[in-house]
Amino acid sequence: MKNRFNRLTSKEWLPFQKSWFRYTDDHKLLSEHILFFSKAEITDQNVLYAGDNKEIVQDICTQGTIPLLSEDEFTDQALQYALLDIRQKSMSLPSLADYYDLRKHIIALAVHIFRNLEERRFLTIFIPNVFINEIYYPIAWDLAYQLSGLLSLKDEKIACNNHLPSGRSMPYSSANTNTFYCLNFRKDENSGGVYTEKQHHFFDLPLSDKDQKKELNIPAWFILKPAPRKKNEVLHPAKYPEELVTMFLNNFTEKGQNVFDPMSGTGSTQVAALKSGRNAYGTELSTFFMDIASKRCEDVVSPMQKELFVPEDISGIYKIINKDARLITPDDFPEIDFMITSPPYWDMLNMKGAENQAKRIEKGLQTNYSENEEDLGNVADYEKFLDDLNNIYFNIATLMKSGSYMTIVVKNIKKKGRNYPFAWDLSSLLMQKMVLLPEVFWCQDDINLAPYGYGNTFVSNTFHQYCLTFFKP
Ligand SMILES: C[S@@+](CC[C@H](N)C(=O)[O-])C[C@H]1O[C@@H](n2cnc3c(N)ncnc32)[C@H](O)[C@@H]1O
């Protein structure tokens, strides 16, 4: 197939579509982006670069015979790509007011870029979320929101710092320097073309600075290689690995404490909790999955199984009830010390076209959770879905002590060519009452890449999930 978009072969094209990558050095980072998003044959359109790595970019463009402009030289020349690298500036912001100044500058520049960017070409921004005066601000999410009226946000790619031998040993306390965002915007038929300020709650509630300072032994990003799922676990379309739960339990709970999951699925939360000596509670709407979850818990604690474990490791008790999570009351469970959960990702499982769905159909496996109207995976209206979920978590927060934490595993969603930043939208709602800790990425490395858009445009394969942790003040 003819490649109208860049000069890459399909083999070179494919790896760039993965939604996360190991960041090693700026030369590689910049050249991969410039060579993907520009085409040297287009000699009458420039690449615009603004950032601290001008010399590297100059080298890359000279070698690739790509016409380059700096911000100072940019007046009204036609652009085929614009790349704004604001990592350094973002990481040295003295105050939130300074971020607002930077944001104003970037928005003005983006408006200028929009006017000169060719149709269906891209603007990329490199930006991390940051601590400013020891308070964590998701400025990357804010900037993505602010520019989304102007250009179409197609995707975010996560750069995962790879300077240590294994990604798994990244210290969480400096999460912001160990990952950053590559936000990719396109000028297209869905671009609004005007800047309108977008409201959110990302900056609403900076509490006393000690709240976010818990020292955690969690990597900023991680890859898991869980054992293949057992027969009854495969029946569920979207299970998360117990290893993921254990990692968070070790940080946020002590033995004997109460762990809760309002949407238990196959009971991964409870199984991990019981195996590490915590008590395990939960609700689940589907009786079918509730039974599987309860059976798995029983297998962990049953006397016959006990010999398999170190005795003190299975002191926990469990209770999973068949209930709509929207209806949980204080009488259902004892006080909760920690919640970890993953909701339906909107109604995506009802999108039968997805590749994974086709494979499940072939194997005769269930593709969604249920046909139940109360199932949040069947709520088609995005705003209602978000609202319901937010209310569930706010309600559960009332069953938790001040100073406790909840971790929610979610991902941003692409549906029918549109981007729904579910992880960010949910965070914004929750930040009305709770404090966000630095996000941790669960990066998936075991799924085959699909060559979406080859030769035409950039469409990523979303292989990163957010583990969002909130502190209840
Ligand atoms: C992403 S899955 C959870 C998977 C689970 N973490 C695991 O590892 O097996 C979401 C679950 O939410 C359940 N669910 C959907 N709507 C619900 C509701 N209103 N109340 C309780 N559970 C609900 C679904 O049946 C599904 O099992």
Coordinates of C-alpha atoms and ligand atoms in Angstrom, one line a residue:
M1 CA 0.0 0.0 0.0
K2 CA 1.2 3.5 -0.8
N3 CA 2.3 5.6 2.1
R4 CA 1.0 9.1 1.8
F5 CA 1.8 10.1 5.3
N6 CA 5.6 9.6 5.9
R7 CA 8.5 7.7 4.5
L8 CA 8.4 4.7 6.9
T9 CA 7.9 1.1 5.8
S10 CA 5.1 -0.8 7.5
K11 CA 7.6 -2.5 9.7
E12 CA 9.0 0.8 10.9
W13 CA 5.5 2.3 11.2
L14 CA 4.1 -0.4 13.4
P15 CA 6.2 0.0 16.6
F16 CA 5.4 3.7 16.8
Q17 CA 1.7 2.9 17.2
K18 CA 2.2 1.4 20.6
S19 CA 0.7 3.8 23.1
W20 CA 3.7 3.6 25.5
F21 CA 7.4 3.3 24.9
R22 CA 10.7 3.1 26.8
Y23 CA 12.3 6.5 26.7
T24 CA 16.0 6.3 26.5
D25 CA 17.3 9.5 25.0
D26 CA 16.2 12.7 23.4
H27 CA 17.7 12.0 20.0
K28 CA 15.7 8.8 19.6
L29 CA 12.6 10.4 21.0
L30 CA 12.8 13.4 18.6
S31 CA 13.8 11.5 15.5
E32 CA 11.1 8.9 15.9
H33 CA 8.5 11.7 16.2
I34 CA 9.8 13.8 13.4
L35 CA 10.2 10.9 11.0
F36 CA 6.8 9.6 11.8
F37 CA 4.9 12.8 11.5
S38 CA 6.6 14.5 8.6
K39 CA 7.5 13.7 5.0
A40 CA 10.7 15.1 3.3
E41 CA 9.1 15.2 -0.1
I42 CA 6.8 17.9 1.1
T43 CA 9.4 20.6 0.6
D44 CA 7.0 23.6 0.8
Q45 CA 5.7 22.7 4.3
N46 CA 7.9 23.0 7.4
V47 CA 8.3 21.2 10.6
L48 CA 8.1 23.6 13.6
Y49 CA 10.1 22.8 16.7
A50 CA 9.9 24.7 20.0
G51 CA 11.9 23.4 22.9
D52 CA 15.3 23.0 24.4
N53 CA 16.7 20.5 22.0
K54 CA 17.2 22.7 18.9
E55 CA 20.5 21.3 17.9
I56 CA 19.4 17.7 17.9
V57 CA 16.3 18.6 15.9
Q58 CA 18.4 20.6 13.4
D59 CA 20.6 17.5 12.9
I60 CA 17.7 15.2 12.4
C61 CA 16.0 17.5 9.9
T62 CA 19.2 18.2 8.0
Q63 CA 19.9 14.5 7.6
G64 CA 16.3 13.8 6.5
T65 CA 16.2 16.9 4.3
I66 CA 13.1 18.1 6.2
P67 CA 12.5 21.9 6.2
L68 CA 12.7 23.1 9.8
L69 CA 11.5 26.3 11.5
S70 CA 12.1 27.5 15.0
E71 CA 9.5 29.4 17.0
D72 CA 11.3 32.7 16.3
E73 CA 11.3 32.2 12.6
F74 CA 7.7 31.1 12.5
T75 CA 5.4 33.8 11.0
D76 CA 2.9 32.3 8.5
Q77 CA 4.7 29.5 6.8
A78 CA 2.8 26.3 6.0
L79 CA 3.4 23.5 8.4
Q80 CA 3.3 19.8 8.0
Y81 CA 4.1 19.1 11.7
A82 CA 4.7 21.0 14.9
L83 CA 6.5 19.7 18.0
L84 CA 6.4 21.6 21.3
D85 CA 8.8 20.1 23.9
I86 CA 7.9 21.7 27.2
R87 CA 9.3 19.1 29.5
Q88 CA 12.1 21.3 31.0
K89 CA 9.9 24.3 31.4
S90 CA 7.2 22.2 33.1
M91 CA 9.5 20.6 35.6
S92 CA 10.9 23.9 36.9
L93 CA 7.7 25.8 37.5
P94 CA 7.9 27.8 40.7
S95 CA 4.1 28.2 41.1
L96 CA 0.8 27.4 39.6
A97 CA 0.6 31.0 38.4
D98 CA 3.8 30.3 36.3
Y99 CA 2.1 27.3 34.8
Y100 CA -0.8 29.5 33.8
D101 CA 1.6 31.9 32.0
L102 CA 3.2 29.0 30.2
R103 CA -0.2 27.6 29.3
K104 CA -1.2 31.0 27.9
H105 CA 1.9 31.1 25.7
I106 CA 1.3 27.5 24.5
I107 CA -2.3 28.2 23.7
A108 CA -1.4 31.3 21.7
L109 CA 1.3 29.3 19.8
A110 CA -1.2 26.5 19.1
V111 CA -3.7 28.9 17.7
H112 CA -1.0 30.2 15.4
I113 CA 0.0 26.7 14.5
F114 CA -3.6 25.7 13.8
R115 CA -3.9 28.5 11.2
N116 CA -0.8 27.3 9.3
L117 CA -1.0 23.5 9.8
E118 CA -2.1 21.5 6.7
E119 CA -5.3 19.5 7.1
R120 CA -4.8 16.1 8.7
R121 CA -1.3 16.9 10.0
F122 CA -0.3 16.8 13.6
L123 CA 0.9 18.8 16.6
T124 CA 2.7 16.9 19.3
I125 CA 3.4 18.2 22.8
F126 CA 5.8 16.6 25.3
I127 CA 4.8 17.4 28.8
P128 CA 4.8 15.6 32.2
N129 CA 2.4 16.0 35.1
V130 CA 4.4 17.7 37.8
F131 CA 4.8 18.5 41.5
I132 CA 4.7 22.3 42.1
N133 CA 5.7 23.1 45.7
E134 CA 5.1 19.5 46.6
I135 CA 1.6 19.4 45.3
Y136 CA 0.8 17.1 42.4
Y137 CA -0.8 18.9 39.4
P138 CA -1.9 17.0 36.2
I139 CA -0.9 19.8 33.9
A140 CA -0.6 17.5 30.9
W141 CA -4.2 16.6 31.3
D142 CA -5.2 20.2 31.7
L143 CA -3.3 21.3 28.5
A144 CA -4.9 18.4 26.6
Y145 CA -8.3 19.6 27.7
Q146 CA -7.6 23.2 26.9
L147 CA -6.4 22.5 23.3
S148 CA -9.1 19.9 22.6
G149 CA -11.5 22.6 21.3
L150 CA -8.9 23.8 18.9
L151 CA -7.5 20.6 17.5
S152 CA -8.6 17.0 17.8
L153 CA -6.8 15.1 20.5
K154 CA -6.1 11.8 18.8
D155 CA -4.1 10.1 21.5
E156 CA -1.6 10.3 24.2
K157 CA 1.6 8.2 24.2
I158 CA 3.3 7.5 27.5
A159 CA 7.1 7.8 27.5
C160 CA 8.4 5.5 30.3
N161 CA 11.9 6.4 31.5
N162 CA 14.1 3.4 31.0
H163 CA 17.3 4.6 32.6
L164 CA 17.2 1.9 35.3
P165 CA 17.8 -1.6 34.1
S166 CA 14.2 -2.6 34.8
G167 CA 11.1 -0.5 34.5
R168 CA 9.8 -2.2 37.6
S169 CA 12.2 -0.4 39.9
M170 CA 11.2 3.2 39.2
P171 CA 10.6 5.0 42.5
Y172 CA 7.0 6.1 42.8
S173 CA 7.9 9.2 44.8
S174 CA 9.4 10.7 41.7
A175 CA 6.8 9.4 39.3
N176 CA 6.6 12.7 37.5
T177 CA 10.2 12.5 36.3
N178 CA 9.8 8.9 35.2
T179 CA 7.0 9.2 32.8
F180 CA 5.8 12.0 30.5
Y181 CA 3.1 12.5 27.9
C182 CA 3.4 12.8 24.2
L183 CA 0.0 14.5 23.3
N184 CA -0.9 14.1 19.7
F185 CA -3.4 16.5 18.2
R186 CA -4.6 16.5 14.6
K187 CA -6.2 19.3 12.5
D188 CA -9.2 17.6 10.9
E189 CA -13.0 17.8 10.3
N190 CA -13.6 17.4 14.0
S191 CA -11.3 20.2 15.1
G192 CA -13.2 23.2 16.5
G193 CA -10.6 25.6 15.4
V194 CA -11.1 28.0 18.3
Y195 CA -9.8 28.0 21.8
T196 CA -12.4 27.9 24.6
E197 CA -11.3 27.4 28.2
K198 CA -12.4 24.1 29.5
Q199 CA -13.4 23.7 33.1
H200 CA -12.3 20.9 35.4
H201 CA -11.3 20.1 39.0
F202 CA -7.7 19.2 38.5
F203 CA -6.4 22.2 40.5
D204 CA -9.3 22.5 42.9
L205 CA -8.2 20.9 46.1
P206 CA -4.6 21.1 47.0
L207 CA -4.8 20.3 50.7
S208 CA -2.0 20.4 53.3
D209 CA 1.2 19.3 51.6
K210 CA 1.6 16.2 53.7
D211 CA -1.4 14.5 52.1
Q212 CA 0.3 13.5 48.9
K213 CA 3.7 12.7 50.4
K214 CA 3.2 9.1 51.3
E215 CA 6.4 7.3 50.3
L216 CA 5.4 4.4 48.2
N217 CA 7.3 1.5 46.9
I218 CA 5.4 1.3 43.6
P219 CA 7.0 1.8 40.2
A220 CA 5.8 4.8 38.1
W221 CA 5.1 2.2 35.4
F222 CA 5.2 -1.5 35.3
I223 CA 4.7 -4.5 33.0
L224 CA 3.1 -7.7 34.4
K225 CA 3.5 -11.2 33.1
P226 CA 0.6 -13.0 34.9
A227 CA 0.1 -16.7 34.7
P228 CA -2.4 -17.8 32.0
R229 CA -6.0 -17.4 33.3
K230 CA -7.7 -20.5 34.7
K231 CA -10.9 -21.9 33.0
N232 CA -13.4 -20.0 35.2
E233 CA -11.4 -16.7 35.0
V234 CA -11.3 -16.8 31.2
L235 CA -15.1 -16.6 31.2
H236 CA -14.8 -12.9 32.3
P237 CA -14.0 -10.5 29.5
A238 CA -11.9 -8.1 31.5
K239 CA -10.1 -9.4 34.5
Y240 CA -7.0 -7.7 36.0
P241 CA -4.0 -9.7 37.4
E242 CA -3.8 -10.4 41.2
E243 CA -0.2 -9.2 41.1
L244 CA -1.4 -5.7 40.3
V245 CA -3.7 -5.8 43.4
T246 CA -0.9 -7.2 45.6
M247 CA 1.4 -4.4 44.7
F248 CA -1.1 -1.7 45.8
L249 CA -2.2 -3.7 48.9
N250 CA 1.4 -3.9 50.1
N251 CA 1.6 -0.1 50.0
F252 CA -1.8 0.9 51.3
T253 CA -2.8 -1.7 53.8
E254 CA -1.6 -3.8 56.7
K255 CA -2.5 -7.4 57.5
G256 CA -5.9 -7.8 58.9
Q257 CA -7.3 -4.7 57.3
N258 CA -10.5 -4.6 55.1
V259 CA -10.1 -4.4 51.3
F260 CA -13.1 -3.7 49.1
D261 CA -14.0 -3.9 45.4
P262 CA -17.5 -2.7 44.4
M263 CA -17.2 -4.4 41.0
S264 CA -15.6 -7.7 41.9
G265 CA -15.8 -9.6 38.6
T266 CA -14.0 -12.8 39.1
G267 CA -12.8 -11.7 42.6
S268 CA -9.1 -10.9 41.7
T269 CA -9.1 -8.2 44.4
Q270 CA -10.5 -10.5 47.0
V271 CA -8.2 -13.4 46.1
A272 CA -5.1 -11.2 46.3
A273 CA -6.3 -9.7 49.6
L274 CA -7.0 -13.0 51.2
K275 CA -3.6 -14.4 50.1
S276 CA -1.9 -11.6 51.8
G277 CA -3.8 -11.8 55.0
R278 CA -6.3 -9.0 54.5
N279 CA -10.1 -9.3 54.7
A280 CA -11.9 -9.1 51.4
Y281 CA -15.2 -7.5 50.7
G282 CA -17.1 -6.7 47.5
T283 CA -20.2 -6.4 45.5
E284 CA -20.8 -7.7 42.0
L285 CA -24.0 -7.2 39.8
S286 CA -23.8 -10.4 37.9
T287 CA -24.7 -13.5 39.9
F288 CA -22.6 -15.6 37.5
F289 CA -19.4 -13.7 38.2
M290 CA -20.2 -13.3 41.9
D291 CA -20.4 -17.1 42.1
I292 CA -17.0 -17.5 40.4
A293 CA -15.5 -14.9 42.7
S294 CA -16.9 -16.5 45.9
K295 CA -15.7 -19.9 44.8
R296 CA -12.2 -18.6 44.2
C297 CA -12.2 -17.0 47.6
E298 CA -13.4 -20.2 49.2
D299 CA -10.6 -22.1 47.5
V300 CA -8.1 -19.8 49.1
V301 CA -9.5 -20.0 52.6
S302 CA -10.9 -23.5 52.7
P303 CA -9.1 -25.8 55.2
M304 CA -8.1 -28.2 52.5
Q305 CA -6.3 -25.5 50.7
K306 CA -4.8 -24.1 53.8
E307 CA -1.8 -26.4 53.8
L308 CA -0.8 -24.8 50.5
F309 CA -0.1 -21.5 52.2
V310 CA 1.9 -20.3 55.1
P311 CA -0.9 -20.4 57.8
E312 CA -0.7 -16.7 58.9
D313 CA -1.1 -15.6 55.3
I314 CA -4.7 -16.7 55.1
S315 CA -6.2 -15.2 58.2
G316 CA -8.6 -13.1 56.2
I317 CA -12.4 -13.4 55.9
Y318 CA -14.4 -12.6 52.8
K319 CA -17.9 -11.6 51.8
I320 CA -19.0 -10.8 48.2
I321 CA -22.6 -9.9 47.7
N322 CA -24.7 -9.7 44.6
K323 CA -25.7 -6.1 44.5
D324 CA -25.7 -3.0 42.3
A325 CA -22.8 -1.0 43.5
R326 CA -25.0 2.1 43.3
L327 CA -27.0 0.8 46.3
I328 CA -24.2 0.0 48.8
T329 CA -25.1 1.1 52.3
P330 CA -23.0 1.3 55.5
D331 CA -24.8 -1.9 56.8
D332 CA -23.4 -4.0 54.0
F333 CA -19.8 -4.2 55.2
P334 CA -17.5 -3.1 58.0
E335 CA -15.5 0.0 57.7
I336 CA -13.2 -0.2 54.6
D337 CA -9.5 0.5 54.8
F338 CA -8.7 0.4 51.1
M339 CA -10.7 0.1 47.8
I340 CA -9.1 -1.2 44.6
T341 CA -11.3 -1.7 41.6
S342 CA -11.7 -1.5 37.9
P343 CA -15.1 -0.5 36.4
P344 CA -16.5 -1.4 33.0
Y345 CA -14.8 0.8 30.4
W346 CA -18.0 2.5 29.4
D347 CA -19.9 0.4 26.9
M348 CA -16.8 -0.7 24.9
L349 CA -17.5 -4.4 25.3
N350 CA -20.7 -3.9 23.3
M351 CA -18.6 -2.7 20.4
K352 CA -18.5 -6.1 18.7
G353 CA -16.0 -5.0 16.1
A354 CA -13.0 -4.9 18.5
E355 CA -10.4 -7.5 17.6
N356 CA -10.4 -9.0 21.1
Q357 CA -14.2 -9.3 20.9
A358 CA -14.0 -11.3 17.6
K359 CA -11.6 -13.7 19.2
R360 CA -13.9 -14.3 22.2
I361 CA -16.9 -14.9 19.9
E362 CA -14.9 -17.4 18.0
K363 CA -14.2 -19.3 21.2
G364 CA -17.9 -19.1 22.3
L365 CA -17.0 -16.8 25.2
Q366 CA -19.2 -14.1 26.7
T367 CA -18.1 -10.7 25.3
N368 CA -19.8 -8.4 27.8
Y369 CA -20.6 -8.6 31.5
S370 CA -24.4 -9.0 31.2
E371 CA -27.5 -7.7 29.4
N372 CA -28.7 -6.1 32.7
E373 CA -29.7 -2.5 32.4
E374 CA -28.1 -1.8 35.8
D375 CA -24.8 -2.9 34.4
L376 CA -22.6 0.2 33.9
G377 CA -21.1 -1.5 30.9
N378 CA -24.5 -1.1 29.2
V379 CA -25.0 2.7 29.9
A380 CA -24.6 4.3 26.4
D381 CA -24.6 7.9 27.6
Y382 CA -21.0 8.8 28.5
E383 CA -21.9 11.6 30.9
K384 CA -24.4 9.4 32.8
F385 CA -21.9 6.6 32.9
L386 CA -19.3 8.9 34.4
D387 CA -21.7 10.4 36.8
D388 CA -22.9 7.1 38.1
L389 CA -19.4 5.9 38.6
N390 CA -18.4 9.0 40.4
N391 CA -21.4 8.7 42.7
I392 CA -20.5 5.1 43.5
Y393 CA -16.9 6.1 44.5
F394 CA -18.1 9.1 46.5
N395 CA -20.5 6.9 48.4
I396 CA -17.8 4.3 49.1
A397 CA -15.5 7.1 50.3
T398 CA -18.1 7.8 53.1
L399 CA -17.6 4.2 54.3
M400 CA -13.8 4.8 54.6
K401 CA -11.7 6.5 57.2
S402 CA -10.1 9.8 56.6
G403 CA -6.6 9.3 55.4
S404 CA -7.4 6.1 53.5
Y405 CA -6.8 5.5 49.8
M406 CA -8.7 4.1 46.8
T407 CA -7.1 2.9 43.5
I408 CA -9.1 2.7 40.3
V409 CA -7.8 1.0 37.2
V410 CA -9.1 2.7 34.0
K411 CA -8.0 3.7 30.5
N412 CA -8.7 6.4 28.0
I413 CA -11.2 5.3 25.4
K414 CA -11.4 5.7 21.6
K415 CA -14.8 5.1 20.1
K416 CA -15.8 5.6 16.5
G417 CA -12.7 7.8 15.8
R418 CA -13.3 10.0 18.8
N419 CA -11.2 10.2 21.9
Y420 CA -12.9 10.0 25.4
P421 CA -10.3 10.6 28.0
F422 CA -12.1 8.5 30.6
A423 CA -9.2 8.3 33.0
W424 CA -8.9 12.1 33.1
D425 CA -12.6 12.8 33.1
L426 CA -13.2 10.5 36.1
S427 CA -10.2 12.0 37.9
S428 CA -11.6 15.5 37.5
L429 CA -14.9 14.5 39.0
L430 CA -13.3 12.7 42.0
M431 CA -10.9 15.6 42.6
Q432 CA -13.8 17.6 43.8
K433 CA -13.5 15.7 47.1
M434 CA -10.3 13.7 46.9
V435 CA -6.7 14.2 46.3
L436 CA -4.9 12.6 43.3
L437 CA -1.6 10.9 43.8
P438 CA 0.8 10.5 40.9
E439 CA -0.7 8.1 38.4
V440 CA 1.0 4.8 37.8
F441 CA 0.9 3.1 34.4
W442 CA 0.2 -0.6 33.8
C443 CA 1.9 -1.0 30.5
Q444 CA 0.9 -4.1 28.5
D445 CA 3.5 -5.8 26.4
D446 CA 1.7 -9.0 25.4
I447 CA -0.8 -7.8 22.8
N448 CA -0.2 -7.9 19.1
L449 CA 0.0 -4.5 17.4
A450 CA -2.5 -3.8 14.7
P451 CA -1.4 -1.6 11.7
Y452 CA -4.3 0.9 12.0
G453 CA -4.1 3.8 9.5
Y454 CA -1.0 2.6 7.7
G455 CA 0.0 5.1 5.0
N456 CA -2.7 7.5 6.0
T457 CA -2.6 8.7 9.5
F458 CA -1.5 8.0 13.1
V459 CA -3.8 5.8 15.2
S460 CA -2.3 4.2 18.2
N461 CA -3.0 0.9 19.9
T462 CA -3.8 1.7 23.5
F463 CA -1.7 -0.6 25.6
H464 CA -1.5 1.4 28.8
Q465 CA -3.9 1.6 31.7
Y466 CA -4.0 4.1 34.5
C467 CA -3.9 3.1 38.1
L468 CA -5.3 6.2 39.7
T469 CA -5.0 6.5 43.5
F470 CA -6.9 9.0 45.5
F471 CA -6.5 10.1 49.1
K472 CA -9.5 10.7 51.2
P473 CA -8.9 13.8 53.3
Ligands
LIG1 C1 -13.8 -4.6 34.7 S1 -14.8 -5.7 35.4 C2 -14.0 -6.1 36.9 C3 -13.0 -7.2 36.8 C4 -12.4 -7.6 38.1 N1 -11.4 -6.6 38.6 C5 -11.6 -8.9 37.9 O1 -10.4 -8.9 37.9 O2 -12.2 -9.9 37.7 C6 -16.2 -4.8 35.9 C7 -17.3 -5.6 36.6 O3 -18.3 -4.6 37.1 C8 -19.5 -5.3 37.1 N2 -20.6 -4.3 37.2 C9 -21.1 -3.6 36.1 N3 -22.1 -2.8 36.6 C10 -22.2 -3.0 37.9 C11 -23.0 -2.4 39.0 N4 -23.9 -1.5 38.7 N5 -22.8 -2.9 40.2 C12 -21.9 -3.8 40.5 N6 -21.1 -4.4 39.6 C13 -21.2 -4.0 38.3 C14 -19.5 -6.2 35.9 O4 -20.4 -7.3 36.0 C15 -18.0 -6.6 35.8 O5 -17.8 -7.9 36.4

